[in-house]
Amino acid sequence: MSADKHLRSWQERFEMAEAMQPLLGKLYRNQGVEVMLYGKPLLSASTIEVIKAHRLVRRHVGEKLRLRESFPFVEALSKLAVKHCKVDIGKLAVNYWKNHSDASEIQAYMTRELEGAMNYGDDTPARDVVLYGFGRIGRLLARLMIERTGQSNKLCLRAIVLRGGKKGDLEKRASLLRRDSVHGAFNGSVEVDEENNAIIANGTYIQVIYANSPDEVDYTKYGINDALVVDNTGIWKDENGLGLHLKSKGSSKVLLTAPAKGAIKNVVYGVNDSDILDTDTIVSAASCTTNAITPILKAVNDKYGIENGHVETIHSYTNDQNLIDNYHKADRRGRSAPLNMVITETGAAKAVSKALPALEGKLTGNAIRVPTPNVSMAIISLNLNGETDRDEMNDYLKHMALQSDLQYQIDFTESTEIVSNDLVGSRYAGVVDSQATIADGKRAILYVWYDNEFGYSCQVVGVMQKMLGLTTLSLPSQK
């Protein structure tokens, strides 16, 4: 009987998750509503992923959240005219069941809690986006934008710009979008329109443009106007170079997916994106490491104050290194990346101060490139102004990951078995490994995982939305 009981329970959960999925999809496509479960996005989640997300709730609140308890909230949400927001049904459901024993008031409760999102953002026009370059970050940005395809989508990928244009290039680019050795197969279909030089992915028509310089392109020829150009080539990093994009017809703003030089604002989404003004035409999304550590450093500094510290980055190798020993202009990077740990420089620690001026001159940093293709770790060693211990520090960071304005940047794990491969595909800027935390008195050492490709790309999308005025509400509001 016990075995039958477990099987029936599993089948009930599986069927409930299956019933939830079409509602989740329609909410996003038709209303721009992203449904979360204690920060975990359910958009495009598989049936098993929906079930696993529910199991994780126990870690956060100490109690189970059953699918039969959360499903009525998704149903209620689907009946409301909420638009362009993130809704955490996990938090809403847990709060509701604390004070109610039946589902009779769920619809009224949801109407009250989500009142501010009714028809939110309907008057905001859709905006065009161009990806200048189609490498590791460019293709992940494409995936993230394509997964949002639907009538409510206002962040529209219209074109990619490439060098070259040799025979077979278009099919090869499409193939790299279809398959990825790290992030797996593209979730959908990718077709090639050779005649019109375009890629069609899940119904999104993406014009492929070949050019040798940013100022050569006339985007208006392709019906693209007032576009945000996202430069992920890393070739130009100052105002003069990036300003070439603004000379192209049809472009109006530029976002660099790398640290910028000069007076260009380096923005870490969630920390200083409020610094972006409507008049800003060139902005940088900083580096993956800066994005990983800055939200956590802000959280720690806000509570304890940081006197000084050091950041050691254990970073997966990148395309800038050599597969086998060969000439490289930088020190050590010419040695085989898959065979060596390579000490190299990083400007991430110093770059933190551009997003968080309170830490100006307080941090040093270094990096070790290691033979893994993705997912990195930052070891943050801090001298604090206030005293703490391991449990207090972990409790505070857990709270920041679940209940603060940084909840979409900071994740938190209590697993004793987690390794780098488990973090591939993480959408967070950084994940605190609480089992490795060391804290005593005014000294703390934090270990922070981050998917230096996908997690960073999610941060870039946030900056893109901010630059284009495509704001979303996050509900329930943090208290």
GROMACS .gro file of C-alpha atoms in nm:
model
  479
    1MET     CA    1   0.000   0.000   0.000
    2SER     CA    2   0.284   0.236   0.081
    3ALA     CA    3   0.429   0.204  -0.270
    4ASP     CA    4   0.086   0.271  -0.424
    5LYS     CA    5   0.044   0.577  -0.205
    6HIS     CA    6   0.372   0.729  -0.323
    7LEU     CA    7   0.288   0.653  -0.686
    8ARG     CA    8  -0.056   0.813  -0.658
    9SER     CA    9   0.098   1.120  -0.495
   10TRP     CA   10   0.354   1.151  -0.774
   11GLN     CA   11   0.091   1.115  -1.043
   12GLU     CA   12  -0.125   1.382  -0.878
   13ARG     CA   13   0.168   1.625  -0.871
   14PHE     CA   14   0.265   1.542  -1.228
   15GLU     CA   15  -0.087   1.599  -1.361
   16MET     CA   16  -0.121   1.923  -1.165
   17ALA     CA   17   0.210   2.051  -1.306
   18GLU     CA   18   0.098   1.955  -1.658
   19ALA     CA   19  -0.227   2.147  -1.608
   20MET     CA   20  -0.032   2.449  -1.485
   21GLN     CA   21   0.200   2.474  -1.786
   22PRO     CA   22  -0.045   2.600  -2.053
   23LEU     CA   23  -0.170   2.867  -1.812
   24LEU     CA   24   0.188   2.980  -1.746
   25GLY     CA   25   0.257   3.003  -2.119
   26LYS     CA   26  -0.058   3.198  -2.200
   27LEU     CA   27   0.002   3.440  -1.914
   28TYR     CA   28   0.339   3.529  -2.058
   29ARG     CA   29   0.253   3.533  -2.429
   30ASN     CA   30  -0.073   3.722  -2.393
   31GLN     CA   31  -0.010   3.941  -2.088
   32GLY     CA   32   0.366   3.956  -2.034
   33VAL     CA   33   0.331   3.797  -1.689
   34GLU     CA   34   0.627   3.590  -1.566
   35VAL     CA   35   0.523   3.349  -1.292
   36MET     CA   36   0.781   3.273  -1.026
   37LEU     CA   37   0.798   3.033  -0.732
   38TYR     CA   38   1.017   3.178  -0.459
   39GLY     CA   39   1.230   3.344  -0.723
   40LYS     CA   40   1.247   3.041  -0.954
   41PRO     CA   41   1.106   3.127  -1.299
   42LEU     CA   42   0.841   2.886  -1.424
   43LEU     CA   43   0.836   3.025  -1.778
   44SER     CA   44   0.923   2.741  -2.019
   45ALA     CA   45   0.986   2.508  -1.723
   46SER     CA   46   0.931   2.138  -1.784
   47THR     CA   47   0.679   1.938  -1.581
   48ILE     CA   48   0.958   1.797  -1.365
   49GLU     CA   49   1.111   2.143  -1.316
   50VAL     CA   50   0.776   2.275  -1.190
   51ILE     CA   51   0.757   1.990  -0.938
   52LYS     CA   52   1.117   2.042  -0.825
   53ALA     CA   53   1.058   2.415  -0.778
   54HIS     CA   54   0.775   2.332  -0.537
   55ARG     CA   55   0.997   2.094  -0.343
   56LEU     CA   56   1.251   2.374  -0.289
   57VAL     CA   57   0.996   2.588  -0.104
   58ARG     CA   58   1.048   2.376   0.209
   59ARG     CA   59   1.410   2.498   0.221
   60HIS     CA   60   1.292   2.858   0.223
   61VAL     CA   61   0.998   2.852   0.464
   62GLY     CA   62   1.034   2.519   0.643
   63GLU     CA   63   0.705   2.384   0.508
   64LYS     CA   64   0.586   2.214   0.193
   65LEU     CA   65   0.395   2.397  -0.075
   66ARG     CA   66   0.191   2.138  -0.262
   67LEU     CA   67   0.094   2.186  -0.623
   68ARG     CA   68  -0.271   2.156  -0.529
   69GLU     CA   69  -0.214   2.453  -0.298
   70SER     CA   70  -0.043   2.671  -0.561
   71PHE     CA   71  -0.249   2.573  -0.867
   72PRO     CA   72  -0.557   2.776  -0.762
   73PHE     CA   73  -0.338   3.087  -0.754
   74VAL     CA   74  -0.226   3.031  -1.113
   75GLU     CA   75  -0.590   2.983  -1.211
   76ALA     CA   76  -0.689   3.302  -1.030
   77LEU     CA   77  -0.402   3.490  -1.192
   78SER     CA   78  -0.512   3.377  -1.539
   79LYS     CA   79  -0.850   3.546  -1.482
   80LEU     CA   80  -0.700   3.886  -1.399
   81ALA     CA   81  -0.600   4.162  -1.643
   82VAL     CA   82  -0.253   4.196  -1.491
   83LYS     CA   83   0.018   4.292  -1.743
   84HIS     CA   84   0.397   4.308  -1.769
   85CYS     CA   85   0.497   4.191  -1.425
   86LYS     CA   86   0.667   3.914  -1.229
   87VAL     CA   87   0.430   3.739  -0.991
   88ASP     CA   88   0.564   3.506  -0.724
   89ILE     CA   89   0.276   3.264  -0.669
   90GLY     CA   90   0.483   3.077  -0.410
   91LYS     CA   91   0.499   3.375  -0.177
   92LEU     CA   92   0.136   3.464  -0.242
   93ALA     CA   93   0.021   3.108  -0.173
   94VAL     CA   94   0.226   3.065   0.145
   95ASN     CA   95   0.102   3.399   0.281
   96TYR     CA   96  -0.257   3.309   0.200
   97TRP     CA   97  -0.255   2.961   0.356
   98LYS     CA   98  -0.112   3.102   0.679
   99ASN     CA   99  -0.444   3.276   0.738
  100HIS     CA  100  -0.698   3.064   0.547
  101SER     CA  101  -0.813   2.704   0.555
  102ASP     CA  102  -0.999   2.693   0.222
  103ALA     CA  103  -0.975   2.841  -0.127
  104SER     CA  104  -1.293   3.047  -0.117
  105GLU     CA  105  -1.120   3.386  -0.099
  106ILE     CA  106  -0.825   3.325  -0.332
  107GLN     CA  107  -0.966   3.526  -0.625
  108ALA     CA  108  -1.044   3.826  -0.406
  109TYR     CA  109  -0.703   3.797  -0.236
  110MET     CA  110  -0.521   3.791  -0.571
  111THR     CA  111  -0.721   4.086  -0.699
  112ARG     CA  112  -0.615   4.292  -0.395
  113GLU     CA  113  -0.249   4.186  -0.401
  114LEU     CA  114  -0.204   4.245  -0.775
  115GLU     CA  115  -0.413   4.560  -0.813
  116GLY     CA  116  -0.110   4.769  -0.914
  117ALA     CA  117  -0.042   4.551  -1.216
  118MET     CA  118  -0.384   4.576  -1.378
  119ASN     CA  119  -0.322   4.667  -1.746
  120TYR     CA  120   0.025   4.787  -1.646
  121GLY     CA  121   0.245   4.903  -1.935
  122ASP     CA  122  -0.019   4.870  -2.207
  123ASP     CA  123   0.065   5.215  -2.341
  124THR     CA  124   0.439   5.140  -2.370
  125PRO     CA  125   0.542   5.077  -2.733
  126ALA     CA  126   0.747   4.774  -2.840
  127ARG     CA  127   1.113   4.847  -2.909
  128ASP     CA  128   1.359   4.711  -3.165
  129VAL     CA  129   1.683   4.541  -3.064
  130VAL     CA  130   1.987   4.461  -3.279
  131LEU     CA  131   2.262   4.223  -3.169
  132TYR     CA  132   2.595   4.342  -3.304
  133GLY     CA  133   2.798   4.020  -3.292
  134PHE     CA  134   2.674   3.665  -3.242
  135GLY     CA  135   2.924   3.494  -3.014
  136ARG     CA  136   2.869   3.328  -2.676
  137ILE     CA  137   2.680   3.618  -2.520
  138GLY     CA  138   2.506   3.723  -2.841
  139ARG     CA  139   2.352   3.380  -2.895
  140LEU     CA  140   2.237   3.352  -2.534
  141LEU     CA  141   2.079   3.698  -2.554
  142ALA     CA  142   1.901   3.578  -2.867
  143ARG     CA  143   1.771   3.272  -2.680
  144LEU     CA  144   1.648   3.485  -2.392
  145MET     CA  145   1.464   3.726  -2.620
  146ILE     CA  146   1.318   3.451  -2.839
  147GLU     CA  147   1.177   3.265  -2.538
  148ARG     CA  148   0.969   3.578  -2.472
  149THR     CA  149   0.803   3.564  -2.812
  150GLY     CA  150   0.433   3.653  -2.795
  151GLN     CA  151   0.186   3.931  -2.861
  152SER     CA  152   0.272   4.096  -2.529
  153ASN     CA  153   0.646   4.103  -2.595
  154LYS     CA  154   0.790   4.452  -2.619
  155LEU     CA  155   1.158   4.361  -2.648
  156CYS     CA  156   1.183   4.266  -3.013
  157LEU     CA  157   1.494   4.107  -3.163
  158ARG     CA  158   1.499   4.238  -3.519
  159ALA     CA  159   1.851   4.176  -3.650
  160ILE     CA  160   2.201   4.049  -3.591
  161VAL     CA  161   2.507   4.208  -3.751
  162LEU     CA  162   2.807   3.996  -3.850
  163ARG     CA  163   3.132   4.021  -4.033
  164GLY     CA  164   3.192   3.802  -4.336
  165GLY     CA  165   2.906   3.671  -4.541
  166LYS     CA  166   3.080   3.382  -4.714
  167LYS     CA  167   2.881   3.095  -4.863
  168GLY     CA  168   2.734   2.875  -4.592
  169ASP     CA  169   2.780   3.137  -4.319
  170LEU     CA  170   2.408   3.179  -4.253
  171GLU     CA  171   2.348   2.807  -4.199
  172LYS     CA  172   2.649   2.783  -3.968
  173ARG     CA  173   2.522   3.074  -3.759
  174ALA     CA  174   2.180   2.912  -3.736
  175SER     CA  175   2.339   2.581  -3.638
  176LEU     CA  176   2.527   2.749  -3.352
  177LEU     CA  177   2.195   2.888  -3.230
  178ARG     CA  178   2.031   2.544  -3.253
  179ARG     CA  179   2.297   2.354  -3.060
  180ASP     CA  180   2.523   2.455  -2.775
  181SER     CA  181   2.778   2.228  -2.609
  182VAL     CA  182   2.727   2.396  -2.272
  183HIS     CA  183   2.365   2.511  -2.267
  184GLY     CA  184   2.210   2.236  -2.476
  185ALA     CA  185   1.971   2.241  -2.767
  186PHE     CA  186   1.763   2.547  -2.852
  187ASN     CA  187   1.410   2.510  -2.715
  188GLY     CA  188   1.218   2.527  -3.041
  189SER     CA  189   1.278   2.547  -3.413
  190VAL     CA  190   1.536   2.741  -3.611
  191GLU     CA  191   1.496   2.789  -3.986
  192VAL     CA  192   1.706   2.967  -4.245
  193ASP     CA  193   1.570   3.199  -4.515
  194GLU     CA  194   1.862   3.205  -4.758
  195GLU     CA  195   1.684   3.424  -5.013
  196ASN     CA  196   1.623   3.706  -4.767
  197ASN     CA  197   1.927   3.644  -4.547
  198ALA     CA  198   1.736   3.577  -4.229
  199ILE     CA  199   1.695   3.332  -3.944
  200ILE     CA  200   1.348   3.242  -3.819
  201ALA     CA  201   1.345   3.111  -3.461
  202ASN     CA  202   1.015   3.019  -3.295
  203GLY     CA  203   0.838   3.261  -3.528
  204THR     CA  204   1.081   3.547  -3.464
  205TYR     CA  205   1.211   3.684  -3.795
  206ILE     CA  206   1.574   3.791  -3.746
  207GLN     CA  207   1.741   3.980  -4.028
  208VAL     CA  208   2.109   3.890  -4.073
  209ILE     CA  209   2.318   4.188  -4.183
  210TYR     CA  210   2.683   4.172  -4.286
  211ALA     CA  211   2.903   4.474  -4.221
  212ASN     CA  212   3.265   4.556  -4.143
  213SER     CA  213   3.196   4.865  -3.933
  214PRO     CA  214   2.905   4.980  -3.715
  215ASP     CA  215   2.853   5.301  -3.914
  216GLU     CA  216   2.803   5.114  -4.242
  217VAL     CA  217   2.455   4.984  -4.157
  218ASP     CA  218   2.124   5.144  -4.251
  219TYR     CA  219   1.877   4.966  -4.025
  220THR     CA  220   1.581   5.157  -4.165
  221LYS     CA  221   1.618   4.957  -4.488
  222TYR     CA  222   1.493   4.660  -4.286
  223GLY     CA  223   1.211   4.846  -4.112
  224ILE     CA  224   1.416   4.885  -3.795
  225ASN     CA  225   1.385   5.218  -3.617
  226ASP     CA  226   1.499   5.377  -3.293
  227ALA     CA  227   1.681   5.055  -3.207
  228LEU     CA  228   1.899   4.955  -2.916
  229VAL     CA  229   2.221   4.807  -3.055
  230VAL     CA  230   2.377   4.554  -2.818
  231ASP     CA  231   2.747   4.531  -2.897
  232ASN     CA  232   2.877   4.195  -2.776
  233THR     CA  233   3.195   4.190  -2.986
  234GLY     CA  234   3.415   4.355  -2.723
  235ILE     CA  235   3.604   4.537  -3.000
  236TRP     CA  236   3.497   4.890  -2.906
  237LYS     CA  237   3.489   4.997  -2.541
  238ASP     CA  238   3.503   5.377  -2.544
  239GLU     CA  239   3.272   5.654  -2.658
  240ASN     CA  240   3.450   5.707  -2.989
  241GLY     CA  241   3.429   5.343  -3.090
  242LEU     CA  242   3.082   5.268  -2.957
  243GLY     CA  243   2.962   5.600  -3.093
  244LEU     CA  244   3.001   5.458  -3.443
  245HIS     CA  245   2.680   5.265  -3.383
  246LEU     CA  246   2.490   5.589  -3.335
  247LYS     CA  247   2.591   5.700  -3.685
  248SER     CA  248   2.385   5.418  -3.832
  249LYS     CA  249   2.036   5.510  -3.950
  250GLY     CA  250   1.773   5.351  -3.727
  251SER     CA  251   1.982   5.321  -3.411
  252SER     CA  252   1.934   5.535  -3.102
  253LYS     CA  253   2.113   5.365  -2.811
  254VAL     CA  254   2.408   5.133  -2.756
  255LEU     CA  255   2.470   4.876  -2.483
  256LEU     CA  256   2.814   4.718  -2.440
  257THR     CA  257   2.834   4.367  -2.290
  258ALA     CA  258   3.176   4.430  -2.136
  259PRO     CA  259   3.333   4.686  -1.903
  260ALA     CA  260   3.354   5.027  -2.066
  261LYS     CA  261   3.632   5.283  -2.063
  262GLY     CA  262   3.609   5.651  -1.984
  263ALA     CA  263   3.293   5.817  -1.857
  264ILE     CA  264   3.049   5.554  -1.987
  265LYS     CA  265   2.821   5.427  -1.708
  266ASN     CA  266   2.893   5.069  -1.598
  267VAL     CA  267   2.560   4.931  -1.481
  268VAL     CA  268   2.490   4.624  -1.270
  269TYR     CA  269   2.120   4.553  -1.303
  270GLY     CA  270   1.951   4.554  -0.965
  271VAL     CA  271   2.219   4.770  -0.805
  272ASN     CA  272   2.261   5.096  -0.997
  273ASP     CA  273   2.030   5.065  -1.298
  274SER     CA  274   1.843   5.366  -1.158
  275ASP     CA  275   2.144   5.568  -1.279
  276ILE     CA  276   2.033   5.511  -1.640
  277LEU     CA  277   1.872   5.826  -1.776
  278ASP     CA  278   1.655   5.866  -2.086
  279THR     CA  279   1.934   6.083  -2.228
  280ASP     CA  280   2.200   5.811  -2.194
  281THR     CA  281   2.285   5.679  -2.540
  282ILE     CA  282   2.581   5.454  -2.452
  283VAL     CA  283   2.581   5.227  -2.146
  284SER     CA  284   2.791   4.930  -2.034
  285ALA     CA  285   2.654   4.619  -1.859
  286ALA     CA  286   2.996   4.570  -1.691
  287SER     CA  287   3.147   4.218  -1.671
  288CYS     CA  288   3.007   3.885  -1.562
  289THR     CA  289   3.222   3.886  -1.248
  290THR     CA  290   3.129   4.243  -1.155
  291ASN     CA  291   2.763   4.147  -1.192
  292ALA     CA  292   2.814   3.837  -0.978
  293ILE     CA  293   2.981   4.006  -0.683
  294THR     CA  294   2.835   4.359  -0.671
  295PRO     CA  295   2.482   4.268  -0.550
  296ILE     CA  296   2.627   4.055  -0.269
  297LEU     CA  297   2.882   4.320  -0.178
  298LYS     CA  298   2.604   4.579  -0.166
  299ALA     CA  299   2.400   4.355   0.066
  300VAL     CA  300   2.694   4.298   0.300
  301ASN     CA  301   2.801   4.662   0.297
  302ASP     CA  302   2.447   4.781   0.372
  303LYS     CA  303   2.431   4.571   0.690
  304TYR     CA  304   2.787   4.543   0.818
  305GLY     CA  305   2.997   4.798   0.629
  306ILE     CA  306   3.305   4.685   0.438
  307GLU     CA  307   3.643   4.820   0.544
  308ASN     CA  308   3.837   4.645   0.266
  309GLY     CA  309   3.862   4.312   0.090
  310HIS     CA  310   3.998   4.092  -0.187
  311VAL     CA  311   3.815   3.906  -0.462
  312GLU     CA  312   3.974   3.596  -0.614
  313THR     CA  313   3.794   3.476  -0.925
  314ILE     CA  314   3.810   3.110  -1.026
  315HIS     CA  315   3.695   3.161  -1.382
  316SER     CA  316   3.619   2.917  -1.662
  317TYR     CA  317   3.833   2.962  -1.969
  318THR     CA  318   3.705   3.188  -2.245
  319ASN     CA  319   3.740   3.224  -2.619
  320ASP     CA  320   4.020   3.476  -2.562
  321GLN     CA  321   4.255   3.193  -2.458
  322ASN     CA  322   4.423   2.934  -2.678
  323LEU     CA  323   4.313   2.571  -2.704
  324ILE     CA  324   4.677   2.468  -2.737
  325ASP     CA  325   4.998   2.657  -2.662
  326ASN     CA  326   5.041   2.940  -2.909
  327TYR     CA  327   5.127   3.308  -2.925
  328HIS     CA  328   4.904   3.543  -2.725
  329LYS     CA  329   4.972   3.910  -2.657
  330ALA     CA  330   4.866   3.874  -2.291
  331ASP     CA  331   5.081   3.709  -2.026
  332ARG     CA  332   5.013   3.336  -1.975
  333ARG     CA  333   4.694   3.331  -2.186
  334GLY     CA  334   4.887   3.171  -2.472
  335ARG     CA  335   4.909   2.845  -2.277
  336SER     CA  336   4.654   2.572  -2.342
  337ALA     CA  337   4.328   2.666  -2.167
  338PRO     CA  338   4.188   2.310  -2.130
  339LEU     CA  339   4.514   2.185  -1.975
  340ASN     CA  340   4.621   2.458  -1.734
  341MET     CA  341   4.516   2.681  -1.451
  342VAL     CA  342   4.621   3.027  -1.564
  343ILE     CA  343   4.676   3.326  -1.337
  344THR     CA  344   4.557   3.641  -1.508
  345GLU     CA  345   4.439   3.990  -1.426
  346THR     CA  346   4.081   4.103  -1.366
  347GLY     CA  347   3.943   4.450  -1.331
  348ALA     CA  348   3.619   4.325  -1.174
  349ALA     CA  349   3.705   4.423  -0.816
  350LYS     CA  350   3.795   4.780  -0.911
  351ALA     CA  351   3.495   4.798  -1.146
  352VAL     CA  352   3.261   4.734  -0.852
  353SER     CA  353   3.307   5.094  -0.742
  354LYS     CA  354   3.158   5.220  -1.069
  355ALA     CA  355   2.830   5.057  -0.970
  356LEU     CA  356   2.879   5.088  -0.595
  357PRO     CA  357   3.083   5.405  -0.520
  358ALA     CA  358   3.085   5.331  -0.145
  359LEU     CA  359   3.350   5.064  -0.214
  360GLU     CA  360   3.585   5.292  -0.409
  361GLY     CA  361   3.945   5.190  -0.335
  362LYS     CA  362   3.845   4.918  -0.089
  363LEU     CA  363   3.880   4.604  -0.305
  364THR     CA  364   4.163   4.424  -0.482
  365GLY     CA  365   4.122   4.135  -0.720
  366ASN     CA  366   4.288   3.862  -0.921
  367ALA     CA  367   4.174   3.574  -1.140
  368ILE     CA  368   4.265   3.215  -1.212
  369ARG     CA  369   4.134   3.071  -1.538
  370VAL     CA  370   4.059   2.698  -1.498
  371PRO     CA  371   3.988   2.411  -1.742
  372THR     CA  372   3.608   2.425  -1.736
  373PRO     CA  373   3.399   2.574  -2.019
  374ASN     CA  374   3.143   2.759  -1.806
  375VAL     CA  375   3.041   2.853  -1.449
  376SER     CA  376   3.286   3.041  -1.231
  377MET     CA  377   3.333   3.123  -0.864
  378ALA     CA  378   3.427   3.438  -0.677
  379ILE     CA  379   3.590   3.401  -0.336
  380ILE     CA  380   3.522   3.727  -0.153
  381SER     CA  381   3.742   3.790   0.152
  382LEU     CA  382   3.621   4.087   0.356
  383ASN     CA  383   3.717   4.289   0.661
  384LEU     CA  384   3.394   4.430   0.804
  385ASN     CA  385   3.312   4.726   1.024
  386GLY     CA  386   3.056   4.526   1.220
  387GLU     CA  387   3.081   4.183   1.379
  388THR     CA  388   2.901   3.869   1.263
  389ASP     CA  389   2.928   3.491   1.256
  390ARG     CA  390   2.862   3.219   1.000
  391ASP     CA  391   2.498   3.154   1.091
  392GLU     CA  392   2.406   3.521   1.108
  393MET     CA  393   2.575   3.598   0.777
  394ASN     CA  394   2.406   3.305   0.603
  395ASP     CA  395   2.064   3.392   0.748
  396TYR     CA  396   2.102   3.748   0.627
  397LEU     CA  397   2.210   3.651   0.275
  398LYS     CA  398   1.929   3.395   0.255
  399HIS     CA  399   1.683   3.670   0.344
  400MET     CA  400   1.832   3.898   0.079
  401ALA     CA  401   1.796   3.620  -0.179
  402LEU     CA  402   1.428   3.564  -0.097
  403GLN     CA  403   1.277   3.885   0.035
  404SER     CA  404   1.478   4.185  -0.087
  405ASP     CA  405   1.501   4.403  -0.394
  406LEU     CA  406   1.807   4.196  -0.491
  407GLN     CA  407   1.611   3.868  -0.505
  408TYR     CA  408   1.658   3.831  -0.881
  409GLN     CA  409   2.033   3.892  -0.857
  410ILE     CA  410   2.123   3.682  -0.552
  411ASP     CA  411   2.051   3.311  -0.516
  412PHE     CA  412   2.136   3.099  -0.214
  413THR     CA  413   2.212   2.730  -0.177
  414GLU     CA  414   2.241   2.512   0.131
  415SER     CA  415   2.346   2.201  -0.061
  416THR     CA  416   2.654   2.016   0.058
  417GLU     CA  417   2.695   1.846  -0.280
  418ILE     CA  418   2.663   2.126  -0.534
  419VAL     CA  419   2.940   2.163  -0.796
  420SER     CA  420   2.996   2.398  -1.088
  421ASN     CA  421   2.808   2.193  -1.348
  422ASP     CA  422   2.493   2.217  -1.136
  423LEU     CA  423   2.488   2.593  -1.193
  424VAL     CA  424   2.483   2.583  -1.575
  425GLY     CA  425   2.175   2.780  -1.679
  426SER     CA  426   2.140   2.972  -1.352
  427ARG     CA  427   1.959   3.298  -1.419
  428TYR     CA  428   2.103   3.471  -1.114
  429ALA     CA  429   2.398   3.709  -1.112
  430GLY     CA  430   2.552   3.513  -0.825
  431VAL     CA  431   2.471   3.215  -0.601
  432VAL     CA  432   2.591   3.216  -0.239
  433ASP     CA  433   2.731   2.875  -0.137
  434SER     CA  434   2.632   2.891   0.230
  435GLN     CA  435   2.810   2.568   0.321
  436ALA     CA  436   3.144   2.732   0.239
  437THR     CA  437   3.081   3.060   0.424
  438ILE     CA  438   3.342   3.153   0.683
  439ALA     CA  439   3.259   3.437   0.922
  440ASP     CA  440   3.387   3.529   1.265
  441GLY     CA  441   3.401   3.868   1.426
  442LYS     CA  442   3.481   4.132   1.166
  443ARG     CA  443   3.611   3.880   0.913
  444ALA     CA  444   3.405   3.706   0.642
  445ILE     CA  445   3.484   3.490   0.339
  446LEU     CA  446   3.201   3.426   0.093
  447TYR     CA  447   3.197   3.177  -0.194
  448VAL     CA  448   2.981   3.286  -0.486
  449TRP     CA  449   2.904   3.071  -0.791
  450TYR     CA  450   2.792   3.227  -1.119
  451ASP     CA  451   2.712   3.113  -1.470
  452ASN     CA  452   2.942   3.360  -1.637
  453GLU     CA  453   2.751   3.322  -1.965
  454PHE     CA  454   2.381   3.267  -1.897
  455GLY     CA  455   2.348   3.443  -1.562
  456TYR     CA  456   2.533   3.742  -1.703
  457SER     CA  457   2.311   3.744  -2.013
  458CYS     CA  458   2.003   3.762  -1.789
  459GLN     CA  459   2.155   4.068  -1.624
  460VAL     CA  460   2.217   4.224  -1.966
  461VAL     CA  461   1.852   4.175  -2.062
  462GLY     CA  462   1.756   4.366  -1.747
  463VAL     CA  463   1.975   4.659  -1.854
  464MET     CA  464   1.827   4.644  -2.205
  465GLN     CA  465   1.476   4.674  -2.065
  466LYS     CA  466   1.578   4.962  -1.841
  467MET     CA  467   1.740   5.154  -2.127
  468LEU     CA  468   1.425   5.115  -2.336
  469GLY     CA  469   1.184   5.206  -2.057
  470LEU     CA  470   1.030   4.858  -2.054
  471THR     CA  471   0.979   4.829  -1.681
  472THR     CA  472   0.805   4.540  -1.507
  473LEU     CA  473   0.650   4.521  -1.164
  474SER     CA  474   0.756   4.258  -0.912
  475LEU     CA  475   0.474   4.126  -0.693
  476PRO     CA  476   0.410   4.075  -0.411
  477SER     CA  477   0.611   4.380  -0.313
  478GLN     CA  478   0.907   4.329  -0.080
  479LYS     CA  479   0.849   4.442   0.274
   0.00000   0.00000   0.00000
